[in-house]
XYZ file of C-alpha atoms in Angstrom:
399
model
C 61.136 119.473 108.966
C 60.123 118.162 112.149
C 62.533 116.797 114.467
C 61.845 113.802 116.777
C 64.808 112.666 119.309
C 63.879 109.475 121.240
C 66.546 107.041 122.956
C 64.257 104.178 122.516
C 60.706 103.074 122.144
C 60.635 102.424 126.313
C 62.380 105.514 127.075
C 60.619 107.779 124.205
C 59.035 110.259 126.964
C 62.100 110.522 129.407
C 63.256 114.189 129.840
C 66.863 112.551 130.417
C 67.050 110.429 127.530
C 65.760 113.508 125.392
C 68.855 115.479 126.873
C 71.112 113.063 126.430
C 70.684 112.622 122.765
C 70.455 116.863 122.245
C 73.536 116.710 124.182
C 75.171 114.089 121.791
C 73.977 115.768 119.298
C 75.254 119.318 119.633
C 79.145 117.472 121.424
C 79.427 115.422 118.047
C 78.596 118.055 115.546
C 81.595 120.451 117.511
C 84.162 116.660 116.694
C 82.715 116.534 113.266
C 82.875 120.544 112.496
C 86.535 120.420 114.205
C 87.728 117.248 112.047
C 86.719 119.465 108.562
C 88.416 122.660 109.556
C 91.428 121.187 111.105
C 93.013 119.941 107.730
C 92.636 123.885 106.517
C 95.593 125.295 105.035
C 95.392 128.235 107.925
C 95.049 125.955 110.669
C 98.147 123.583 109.213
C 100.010 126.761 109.459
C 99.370 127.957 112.503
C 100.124 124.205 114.873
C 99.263 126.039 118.334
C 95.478 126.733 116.976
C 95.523 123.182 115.538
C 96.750 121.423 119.209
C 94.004 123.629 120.421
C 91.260 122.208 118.002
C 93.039 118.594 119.030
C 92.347 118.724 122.353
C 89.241 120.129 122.209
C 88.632 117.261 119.699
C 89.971 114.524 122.320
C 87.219 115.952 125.428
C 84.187 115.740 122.656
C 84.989 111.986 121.745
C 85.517 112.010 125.563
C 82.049 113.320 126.459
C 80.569 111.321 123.697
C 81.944 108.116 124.997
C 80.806 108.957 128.103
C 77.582 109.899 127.074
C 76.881 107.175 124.939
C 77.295 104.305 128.341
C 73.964 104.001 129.275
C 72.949 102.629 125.939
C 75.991 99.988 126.395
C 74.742 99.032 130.053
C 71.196 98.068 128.310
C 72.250 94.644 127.590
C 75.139 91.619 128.202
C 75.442 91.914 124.151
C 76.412 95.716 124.504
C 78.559 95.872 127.112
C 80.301 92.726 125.091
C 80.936 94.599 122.394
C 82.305 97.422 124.146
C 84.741 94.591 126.008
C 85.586 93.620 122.718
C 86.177 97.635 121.461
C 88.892 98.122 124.541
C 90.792 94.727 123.840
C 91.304 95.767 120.290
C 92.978 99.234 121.674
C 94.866 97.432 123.993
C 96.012 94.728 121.333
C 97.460 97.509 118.809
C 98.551 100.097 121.455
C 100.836 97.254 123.296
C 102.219 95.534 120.488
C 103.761 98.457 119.237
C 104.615 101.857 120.870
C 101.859 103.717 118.733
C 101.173 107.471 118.611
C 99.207 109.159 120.745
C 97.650 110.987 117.792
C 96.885 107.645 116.143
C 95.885 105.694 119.323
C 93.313 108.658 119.745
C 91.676 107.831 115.684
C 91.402 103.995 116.447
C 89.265 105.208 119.954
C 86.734 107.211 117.523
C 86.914 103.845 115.515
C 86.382 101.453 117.824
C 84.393 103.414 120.623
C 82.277 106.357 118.727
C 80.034 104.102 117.039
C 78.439 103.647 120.550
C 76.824 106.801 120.597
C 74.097 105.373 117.937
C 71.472 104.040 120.245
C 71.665 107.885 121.673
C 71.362 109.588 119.183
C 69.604 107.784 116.814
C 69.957 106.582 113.087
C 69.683 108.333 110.520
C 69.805 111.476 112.621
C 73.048 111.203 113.220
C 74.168 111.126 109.854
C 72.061 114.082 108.947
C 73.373 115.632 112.220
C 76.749 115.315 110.557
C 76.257 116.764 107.170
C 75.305 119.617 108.663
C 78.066 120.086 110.661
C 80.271 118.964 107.855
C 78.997 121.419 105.759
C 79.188 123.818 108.042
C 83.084 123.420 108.569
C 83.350 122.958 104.790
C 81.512 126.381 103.918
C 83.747 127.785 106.525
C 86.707 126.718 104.691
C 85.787 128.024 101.500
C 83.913 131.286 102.244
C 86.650 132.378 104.731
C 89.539 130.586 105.554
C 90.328 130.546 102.107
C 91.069 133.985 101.973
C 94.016 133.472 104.091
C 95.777 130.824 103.273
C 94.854 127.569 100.666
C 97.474 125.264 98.124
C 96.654 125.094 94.756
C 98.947 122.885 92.465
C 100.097 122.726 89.190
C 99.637 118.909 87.299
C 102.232 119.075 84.792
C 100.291 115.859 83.372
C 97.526 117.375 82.615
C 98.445 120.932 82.275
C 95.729 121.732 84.607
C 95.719 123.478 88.401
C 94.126 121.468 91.542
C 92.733 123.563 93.570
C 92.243 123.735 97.464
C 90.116 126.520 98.178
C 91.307 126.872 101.678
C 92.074 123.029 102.768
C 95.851 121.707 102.716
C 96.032 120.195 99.867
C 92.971 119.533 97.336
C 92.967 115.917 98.294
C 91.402 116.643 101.133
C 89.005 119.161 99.302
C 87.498 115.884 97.353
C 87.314 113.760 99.850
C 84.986 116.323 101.649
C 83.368 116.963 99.229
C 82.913 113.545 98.405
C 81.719 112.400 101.461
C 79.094 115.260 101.438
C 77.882 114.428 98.471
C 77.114 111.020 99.395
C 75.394 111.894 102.586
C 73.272 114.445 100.764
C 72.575 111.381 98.584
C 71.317 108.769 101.200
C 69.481 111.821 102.866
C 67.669 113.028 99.699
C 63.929 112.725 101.646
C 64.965 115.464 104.124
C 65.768 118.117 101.300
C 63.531 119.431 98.345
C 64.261 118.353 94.927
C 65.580 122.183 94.213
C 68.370 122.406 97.290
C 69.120 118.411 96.708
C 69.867 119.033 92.945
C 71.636 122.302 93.462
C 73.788 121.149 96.442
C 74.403 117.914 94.626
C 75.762 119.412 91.442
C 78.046 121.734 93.310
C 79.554 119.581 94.879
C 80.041 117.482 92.037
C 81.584 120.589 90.589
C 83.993 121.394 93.141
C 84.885 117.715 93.681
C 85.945 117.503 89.728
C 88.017 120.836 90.427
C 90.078 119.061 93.521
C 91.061 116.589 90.271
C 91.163 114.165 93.041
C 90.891 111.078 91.490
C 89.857 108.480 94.218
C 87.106 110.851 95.181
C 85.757 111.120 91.047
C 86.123 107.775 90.247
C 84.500 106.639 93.990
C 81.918 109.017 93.254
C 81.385 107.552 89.777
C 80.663 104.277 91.340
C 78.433 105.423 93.965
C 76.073 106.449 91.088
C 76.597 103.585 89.197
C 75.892 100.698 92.609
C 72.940 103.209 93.340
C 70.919 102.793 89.740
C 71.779 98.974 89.658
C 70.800 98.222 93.378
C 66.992 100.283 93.147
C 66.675 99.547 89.362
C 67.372 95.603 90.099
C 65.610 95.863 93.147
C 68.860 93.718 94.814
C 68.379 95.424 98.213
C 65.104 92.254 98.726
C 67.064 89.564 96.948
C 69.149 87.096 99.553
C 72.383 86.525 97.911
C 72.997 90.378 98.207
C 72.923 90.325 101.704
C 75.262 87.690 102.232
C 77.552 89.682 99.252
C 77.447 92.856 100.975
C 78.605 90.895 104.525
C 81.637 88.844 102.925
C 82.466 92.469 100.708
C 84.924 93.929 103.190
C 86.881 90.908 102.925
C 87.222 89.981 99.597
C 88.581 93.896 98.861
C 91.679 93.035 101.321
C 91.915 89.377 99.848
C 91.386 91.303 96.178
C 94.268 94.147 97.190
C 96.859 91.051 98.897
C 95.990 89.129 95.549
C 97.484 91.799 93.129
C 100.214 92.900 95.594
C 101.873 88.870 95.616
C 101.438 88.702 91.807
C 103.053 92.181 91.747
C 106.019 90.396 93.100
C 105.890 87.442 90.823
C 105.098 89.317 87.693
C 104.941 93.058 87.545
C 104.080 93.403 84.103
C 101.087 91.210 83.682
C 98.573 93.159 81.690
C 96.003 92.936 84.624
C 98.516 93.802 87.188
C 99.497 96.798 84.919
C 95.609 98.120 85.012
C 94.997 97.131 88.898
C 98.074 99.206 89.537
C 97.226 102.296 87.675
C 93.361 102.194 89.231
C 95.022 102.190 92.580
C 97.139 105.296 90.842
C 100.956 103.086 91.343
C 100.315 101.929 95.055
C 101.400 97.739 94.231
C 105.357 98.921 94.621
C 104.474 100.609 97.963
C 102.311 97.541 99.288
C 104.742 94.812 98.122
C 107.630 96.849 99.913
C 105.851 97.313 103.591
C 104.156 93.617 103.572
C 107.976 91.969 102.347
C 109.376 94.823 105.128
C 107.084 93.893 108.009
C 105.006 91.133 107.271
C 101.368 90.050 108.348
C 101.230 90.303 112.465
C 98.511 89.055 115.238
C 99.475 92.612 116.694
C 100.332 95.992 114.690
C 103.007 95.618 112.793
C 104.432 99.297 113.174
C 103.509 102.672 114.546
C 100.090 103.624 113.283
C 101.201 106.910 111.020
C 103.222 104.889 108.783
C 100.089 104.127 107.463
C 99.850 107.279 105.458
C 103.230 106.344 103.782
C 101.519 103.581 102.181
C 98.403 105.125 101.192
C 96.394 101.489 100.275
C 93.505 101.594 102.738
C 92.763 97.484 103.603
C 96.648 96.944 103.814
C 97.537 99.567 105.651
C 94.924 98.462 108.103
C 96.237 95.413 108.102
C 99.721 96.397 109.329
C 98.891 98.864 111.383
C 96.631 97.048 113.415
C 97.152 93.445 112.951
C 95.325 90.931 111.885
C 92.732 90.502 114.727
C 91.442 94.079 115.076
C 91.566 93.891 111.240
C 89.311 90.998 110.977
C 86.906 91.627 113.282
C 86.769 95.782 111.629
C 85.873 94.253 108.492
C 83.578 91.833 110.074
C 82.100 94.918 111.886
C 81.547 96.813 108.335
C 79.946 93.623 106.453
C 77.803 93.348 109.323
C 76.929 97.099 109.315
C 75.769 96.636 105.693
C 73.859 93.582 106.357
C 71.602 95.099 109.238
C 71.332 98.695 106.835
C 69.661 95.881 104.416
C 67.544 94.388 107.489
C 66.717 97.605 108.338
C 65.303 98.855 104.556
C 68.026 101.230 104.859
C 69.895 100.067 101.363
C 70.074 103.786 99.847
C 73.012 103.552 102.446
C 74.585 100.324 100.599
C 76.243 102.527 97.631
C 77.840 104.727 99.748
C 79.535 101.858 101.893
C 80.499 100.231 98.955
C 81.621 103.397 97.545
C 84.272 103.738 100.569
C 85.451 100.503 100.189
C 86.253 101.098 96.687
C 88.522 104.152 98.483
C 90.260 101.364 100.628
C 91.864 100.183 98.264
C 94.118 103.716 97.514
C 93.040 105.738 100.564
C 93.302 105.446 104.422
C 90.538 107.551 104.663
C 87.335 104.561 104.957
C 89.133 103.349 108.360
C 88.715 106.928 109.688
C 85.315 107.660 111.660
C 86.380 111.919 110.499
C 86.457 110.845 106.650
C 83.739 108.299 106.690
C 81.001 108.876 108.673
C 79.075 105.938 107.614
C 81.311 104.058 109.914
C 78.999 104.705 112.593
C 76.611 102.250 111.224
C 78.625 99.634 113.280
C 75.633 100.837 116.263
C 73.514 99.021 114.211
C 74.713 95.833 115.468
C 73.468 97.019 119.634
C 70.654 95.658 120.507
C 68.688 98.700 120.905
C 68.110 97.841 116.254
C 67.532 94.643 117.014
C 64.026 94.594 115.540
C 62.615 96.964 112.801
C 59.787 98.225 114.834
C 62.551 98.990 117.627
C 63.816 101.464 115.555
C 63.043 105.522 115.628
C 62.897 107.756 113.078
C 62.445 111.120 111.317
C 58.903 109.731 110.930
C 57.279 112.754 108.580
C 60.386 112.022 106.647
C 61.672 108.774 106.153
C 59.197 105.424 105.983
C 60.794 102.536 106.992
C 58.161 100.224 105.897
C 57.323 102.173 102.721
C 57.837 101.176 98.970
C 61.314 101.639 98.253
């Protein structure tokens, strides 16, 4: 496989910008390694090696923020959009008195997707599947011979199992999320470690019995075969779909929530309910509790006490950073289709389908393909601006 680095077409040949973007490389594959073994059941146990990993966690995003300024400075647009990155921290952290834990994930929201232009797309997210992987083989193979949780579903009669990570949740969503960057990366892998890769995954994801990771995964595959067998990725109305998407799930999830009020046991309130696995009750209760702010509405780890992704984003971090994150993610879908990029489509449509039971899309360590928000700099403004895996990946080709 031959690897190419470049900061940009102008700067293609400069020793710096070619250390820069190894540098980047190698600093974000340490956050990304650190962010899959941290949630092991060892490292749980054991809170002084986990503050350790935290901190060390905090310098890389750091570094990588650091790193990734002189691709800001490049134009007025950039350094806007940064502008606009630091007002939304300052909007959530001062309207409420927010963790420092959770002020530290909505910087790796807001300011990580910066690092793009550096690094480069898609080798970042290849960069981070193998670092991903890396933690998650590291998990299995080892740490799970210390310490894992495995539990018993009376419903089903059936064990989930953790092999090594906190609780198996977490187990599918890694799994998930490697399975769908193996997906979108399939030309940098034979057909022979794709397939085999692929289907164990699969395998262990089905064993984690975590249902928002199966039936997210289940969709990815279905979006994939209808986007390249329709050949929607060149027809216009999708792109305008795809932009306006992010939306319409948090309109979709406020819908059902108010008519959960009104009438709990509609027939289609019933099924909405159960595919968001009984979340409605725990919606209804935090929007009656706290309402719909400009600001956050409470401290940002309450959101894992209410579990529905596009809500709980909502309250935690008011409506303006809300807005202009989903704006941010229809956008980022939009210039994947301007780009020819749309294998990446599924798997963003895939996550939002997880917003709407899981926390987990809003988080730059669950869903890497949040760094697709880069897109928007103006280093991708133009096709032929763009660097690639060339040997690899055709931009231009048939798709």
């Amino acid at each position: 496989m031959n690897f190419d680095f470049s900061f940009d077409r102008h700067n293609s040949e400069s020793i710096l910008a070619r250390r820069l973007q190894i540098t980047a490389l190698i600093v974000y594959s340490i956050f990304t390694f650190i962010h899959v073994v941290g949630p092991s059941r060892l490292i749980v146990l054991h809170p002084e090696i986990g503050g350790r990993l935290t901190l060390i966690s905090k310098v890389c995003l750091l570094v990588l923020i650091l790193l990734s300024l002189p691709a800001v400075v490049k134009s007025k647009k950039n350094i806007f959009l940064f502008v606009v990155s630091i007002a939304i921290l300052l909007v959530v952290k001062f309207s409420v008195r927010s963790s420092g834990a959770a002020f530290g994930g909505l910087s790796s929201l807001y300011l990580l997707f910066f690092i793009l232009p550096i690094v480069g797309f898609p080798q970042i997210i290849l960069a981070d599947f193998w670092a991903r992987l890396v933690g998650y083989l590291v998990t299995i193979l080892f740490l799970n011979h210390w310490a894992t949780l495995n539990v018993w579903n009376p419903a089903t009669h059936q064990w989930k199992f953790g092999f090594g990570f906190a609780n198996p949740n977490i187990l599918g969503i890694n799994s998930f999320v490697l399975f769908l960057e193996l997906s979108v990366l399939y030309r940098f892998f034979s057909r022979f470690i794709w397939f085999g890769l692929g289907s164990t995954l699969l395998v262990i994801m089905f064993l984690s019995h975590s249902r928002t990771s199966i039936w997210s995964g289940i969709i990815f595959m279905l979006v994939w075969i209808i986007i390249g067998k329709c050949k929607l990725y060149s027809a216009s109305w999708f792109n305008c779909f795809v932009l306006i998407l992010p939306i319409l799930m948090l309109l979709i999830s406020l819908f059902f929530i108010y008519w959960y009020r009104i009438n709990p046991h509609n027939p289609l309130v019933k099924i909405f309910d159960l595919f968001v696995s009984n979340r409605l009750s725990l919606g209804s209760k935090f929007l009656k509790e706290y309402g719909v702010k400009w600001g956050a509405a409470f401290v940002n780890n309450a959101e894992y006490n209410l579990d529905m992704g596009q809500v709980s984003l909502l309250l935690t971090n008011g409506v303006l950073a809300t807005g202009i994150f989903l704006f941010y993610y229809g956008f980022a879908n939009w210039n994947l289709l301007r780009l020819n990029y749309w294998e990446f489509i599924p798997a963003m449509i895939a996550f939002l389908c997880v917003s709407l039971t899981e926390t987990s899309f809003s988080r730059i360590n669950s869903n890497p393909f949040l760094l697709t928000f880069g897109l928007m700099m103006t280093q991708f403004n133009y096709p032929n601006q763009l660097w690639d895996l060339k040997d690899n990946w055709e931009i231009n080709g048939n798709r």
